[in-house]
Coordinates of C-alpha atoms and ligand atoms in Angstrom, one line a residue:
X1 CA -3.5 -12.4 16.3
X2 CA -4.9 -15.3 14.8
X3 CA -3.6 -16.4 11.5
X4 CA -6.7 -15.7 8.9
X5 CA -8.0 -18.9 7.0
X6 CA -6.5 -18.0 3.3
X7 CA -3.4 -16.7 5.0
X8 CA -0.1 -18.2 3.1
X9 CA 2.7 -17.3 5.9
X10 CA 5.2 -18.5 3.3
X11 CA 3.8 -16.3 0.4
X12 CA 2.9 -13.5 2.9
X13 CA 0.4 -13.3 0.3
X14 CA -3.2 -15.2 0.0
X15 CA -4.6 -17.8 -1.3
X16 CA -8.6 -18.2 -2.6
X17 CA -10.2 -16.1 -0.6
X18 CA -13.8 -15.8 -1.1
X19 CA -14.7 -13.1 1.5
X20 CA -16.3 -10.6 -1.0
X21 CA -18.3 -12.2 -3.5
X22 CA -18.3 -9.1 -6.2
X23 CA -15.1 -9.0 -5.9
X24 CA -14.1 -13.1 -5.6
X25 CA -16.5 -12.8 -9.4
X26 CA -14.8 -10.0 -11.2
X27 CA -11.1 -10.2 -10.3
X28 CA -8.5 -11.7 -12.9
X29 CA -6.5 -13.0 -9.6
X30 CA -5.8 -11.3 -5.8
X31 CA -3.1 -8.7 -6.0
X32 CA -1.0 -9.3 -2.8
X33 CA 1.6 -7.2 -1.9
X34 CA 5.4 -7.1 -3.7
X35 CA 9.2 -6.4 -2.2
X36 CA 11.4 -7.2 0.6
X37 CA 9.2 -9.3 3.6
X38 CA 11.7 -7.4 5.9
X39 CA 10.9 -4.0 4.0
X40 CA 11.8 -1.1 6.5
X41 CA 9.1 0.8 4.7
X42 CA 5.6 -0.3 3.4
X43 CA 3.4 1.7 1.1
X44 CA 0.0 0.8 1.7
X45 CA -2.4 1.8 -1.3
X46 CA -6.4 1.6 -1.7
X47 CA -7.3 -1.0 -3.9
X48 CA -6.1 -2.9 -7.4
X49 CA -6.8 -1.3 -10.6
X50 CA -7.4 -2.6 -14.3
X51 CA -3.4 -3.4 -15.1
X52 CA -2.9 -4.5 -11.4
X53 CA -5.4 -6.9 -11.8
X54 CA -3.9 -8.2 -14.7
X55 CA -0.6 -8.2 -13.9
X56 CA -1.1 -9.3 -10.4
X57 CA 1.4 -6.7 -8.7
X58 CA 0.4 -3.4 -7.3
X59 CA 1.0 0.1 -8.9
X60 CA 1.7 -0.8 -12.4
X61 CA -0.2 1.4 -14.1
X62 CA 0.4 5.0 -14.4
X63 CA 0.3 5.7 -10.5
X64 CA 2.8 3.0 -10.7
X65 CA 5.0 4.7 -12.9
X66 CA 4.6 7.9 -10.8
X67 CA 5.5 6.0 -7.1
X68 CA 8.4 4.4 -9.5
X69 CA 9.4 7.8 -10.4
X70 CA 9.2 9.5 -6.9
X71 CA 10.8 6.6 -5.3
X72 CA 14.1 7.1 -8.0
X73 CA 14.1 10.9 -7.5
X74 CA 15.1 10.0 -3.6
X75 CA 17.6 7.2 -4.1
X76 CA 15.1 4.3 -4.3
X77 CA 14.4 1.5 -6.2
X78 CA 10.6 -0.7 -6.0
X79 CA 12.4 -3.5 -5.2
X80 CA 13.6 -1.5 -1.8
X81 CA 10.4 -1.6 -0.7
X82 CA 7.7 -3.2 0.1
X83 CA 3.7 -2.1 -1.5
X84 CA 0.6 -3.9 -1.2
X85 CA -2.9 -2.6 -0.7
X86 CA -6.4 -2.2 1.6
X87 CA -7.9 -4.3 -0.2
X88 CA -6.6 -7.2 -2.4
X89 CA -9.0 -7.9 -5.6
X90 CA -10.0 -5.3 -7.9
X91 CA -13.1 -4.0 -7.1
X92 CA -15.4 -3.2 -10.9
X93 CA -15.6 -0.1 -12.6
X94 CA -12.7 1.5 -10.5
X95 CA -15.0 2.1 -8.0
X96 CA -13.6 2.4 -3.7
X97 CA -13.9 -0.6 -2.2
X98 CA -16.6 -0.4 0.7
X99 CA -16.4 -0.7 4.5
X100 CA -17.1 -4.2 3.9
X101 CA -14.5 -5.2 1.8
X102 CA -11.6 -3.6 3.8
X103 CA -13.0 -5.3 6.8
X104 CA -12.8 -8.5 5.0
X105 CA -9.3 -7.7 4.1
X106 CA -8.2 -6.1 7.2
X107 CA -6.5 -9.5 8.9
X108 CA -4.5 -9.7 5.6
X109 CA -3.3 -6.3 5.6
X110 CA -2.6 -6.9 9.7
X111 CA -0.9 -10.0 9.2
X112 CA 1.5 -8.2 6.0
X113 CA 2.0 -5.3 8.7
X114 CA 3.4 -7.6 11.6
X115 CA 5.3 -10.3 9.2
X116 CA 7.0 -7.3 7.3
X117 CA 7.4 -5.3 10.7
X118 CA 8.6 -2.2 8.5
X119 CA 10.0 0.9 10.2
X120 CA 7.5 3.0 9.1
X121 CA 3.8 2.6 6.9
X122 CA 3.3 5.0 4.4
X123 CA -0.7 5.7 3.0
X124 CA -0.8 6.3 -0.5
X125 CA -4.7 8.2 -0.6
X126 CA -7.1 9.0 1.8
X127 CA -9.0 5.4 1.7
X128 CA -5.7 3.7 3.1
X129 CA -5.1 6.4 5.6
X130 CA -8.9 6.5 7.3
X131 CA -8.5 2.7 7.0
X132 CA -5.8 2.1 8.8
X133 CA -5.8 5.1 11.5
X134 CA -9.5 4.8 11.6
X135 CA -10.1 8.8 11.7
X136 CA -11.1 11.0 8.9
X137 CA -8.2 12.6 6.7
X138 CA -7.8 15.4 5.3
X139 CA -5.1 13.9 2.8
X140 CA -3.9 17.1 1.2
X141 CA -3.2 19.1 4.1
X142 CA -1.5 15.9 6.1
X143 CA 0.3 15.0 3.7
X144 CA 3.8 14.7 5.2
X145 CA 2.8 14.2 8.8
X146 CA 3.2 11.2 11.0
X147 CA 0.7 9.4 12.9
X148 CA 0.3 5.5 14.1
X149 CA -1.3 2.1 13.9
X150 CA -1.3 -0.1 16.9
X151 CA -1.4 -3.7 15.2
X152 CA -1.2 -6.9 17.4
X153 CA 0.0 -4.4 20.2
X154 CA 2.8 -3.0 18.2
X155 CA 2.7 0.6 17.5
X156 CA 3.8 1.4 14.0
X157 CA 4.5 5.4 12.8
X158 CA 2.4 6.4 9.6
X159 CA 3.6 8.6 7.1
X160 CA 0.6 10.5 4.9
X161 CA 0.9 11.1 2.0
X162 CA -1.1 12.2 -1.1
X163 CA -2.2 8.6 -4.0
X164 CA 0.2 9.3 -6.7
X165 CA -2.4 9.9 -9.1
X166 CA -3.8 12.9 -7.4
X167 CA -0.4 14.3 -8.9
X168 CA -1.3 13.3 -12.7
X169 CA -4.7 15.5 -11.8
X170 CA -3.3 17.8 -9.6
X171 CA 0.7 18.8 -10.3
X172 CA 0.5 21.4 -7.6
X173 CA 0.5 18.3 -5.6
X174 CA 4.0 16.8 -6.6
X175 CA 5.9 18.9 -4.4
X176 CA 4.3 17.3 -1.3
X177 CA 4.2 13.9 -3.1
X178 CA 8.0 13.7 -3.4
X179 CA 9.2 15.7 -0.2
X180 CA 6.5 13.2 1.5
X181 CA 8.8 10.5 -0.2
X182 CA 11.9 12.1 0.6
X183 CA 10.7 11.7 4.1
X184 CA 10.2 7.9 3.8
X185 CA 13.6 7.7 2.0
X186 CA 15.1 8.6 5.5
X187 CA 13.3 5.3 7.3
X188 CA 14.8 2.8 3.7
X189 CA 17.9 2.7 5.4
X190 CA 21.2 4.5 4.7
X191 CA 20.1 7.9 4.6
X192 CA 17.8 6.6 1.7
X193 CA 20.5 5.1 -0.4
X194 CA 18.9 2.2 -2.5
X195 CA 20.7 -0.6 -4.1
X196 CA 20.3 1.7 -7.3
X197 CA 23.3 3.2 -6.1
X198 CA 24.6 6.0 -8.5
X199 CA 22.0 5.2 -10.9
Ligands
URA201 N1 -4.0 2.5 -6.9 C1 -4.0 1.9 -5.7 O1 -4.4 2.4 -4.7 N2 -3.4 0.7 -5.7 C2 -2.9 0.1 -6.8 O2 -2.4 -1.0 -6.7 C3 -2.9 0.8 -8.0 C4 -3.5 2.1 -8.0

């Protein structure tokens, strides 16, 4: 796989990218991805929001604080794993990014997936799930099953599961949310145990 112009190897992040001019005008700065480089599990996500783009880190806002939350109630911490997103620069007025702007981001998101090499992906929403097994989803009923991404002739199993804010609309969706997690907790290493230990 070649290494895409803006790609910072050392960073695993990026660096000026100018692909998507909406997007290269509005953003604050590009979101790249956070945690371990050698993360047994990565979260992939659709696209920054309002805090993200300010802050620069994915899921900080209130989905944030729900993944936070769901990740403690099975033993893990943010910092044992790793998150990142489709697409890297927020697109305006919260809207999905387009086809366009996940195929410009696409070689980033490839290159995250084979430098991080986790154990297993996990799709926060339906954009990242179609995205990246390049099918339709039905998000709430496949929430909790496994799939796969081939990427640079590696095969990597994908977990759905539901965006964390569908819970803060949708509570009848938490129980899928978290058992979905509890799932992923099993791939963290150590039967899920984090370094939050007892806490
Ligand atoms: N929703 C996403 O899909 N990604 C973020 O980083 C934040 C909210």
């Amino acid at each position: 796989m070649d290494k895409p112009a803006c790609w910072n190897e050392e960073r695993v992040g990026v660096t000026g990218c100018e692909r998507c001019p909406e997007l290269g005008d509005s953003r604050s700065q590009i979101v790249d991805g956070v945690g371990p480089t050698d993360a047994a599990v990565l979260f992939v996500g659709e696209a920054p929001g309002a805090n993200e783009d300010e802050d620069g880190e994915p899921f900080v806002g209130r989905s944030g604080d729900v993944l936070d939350d769901g990740l403690r109630g099975v033993g893990l911490a943010r910092a044992d794993v790793r998150i990142t997103n489709c697409v890297r620069c927020r697109p305006p007025d919260n809207r999905d990014p387009t086809g366009d702007e996940l195929t410009n981001c696409r070689g980033y998101l490839d290159r995250e997936i084979t430098t991080v090499d986790p154990d297993l992906v996990v799709t926060l929403g339906k954009v990242p799930a179609e995205h990246l097994l390049d099918r339709s989803v039905g998000v709430t009923g496949e929430a909790g099953n496994l799939d796969a991404v081939t990427v640079d002739g590696e095969e990597y199993p994908v977990l759905l599961c539901v965006h964390p804010a569908a819970t803060l609309y949708d509570p009848s969706q938490r129980g899928t949310f978290e058992s979905t997690l509890s799932t992923a907790a099993e791939y963290a290493g150590d039967g899920g145990q984090s370094t939050l230990g007892e806490f």
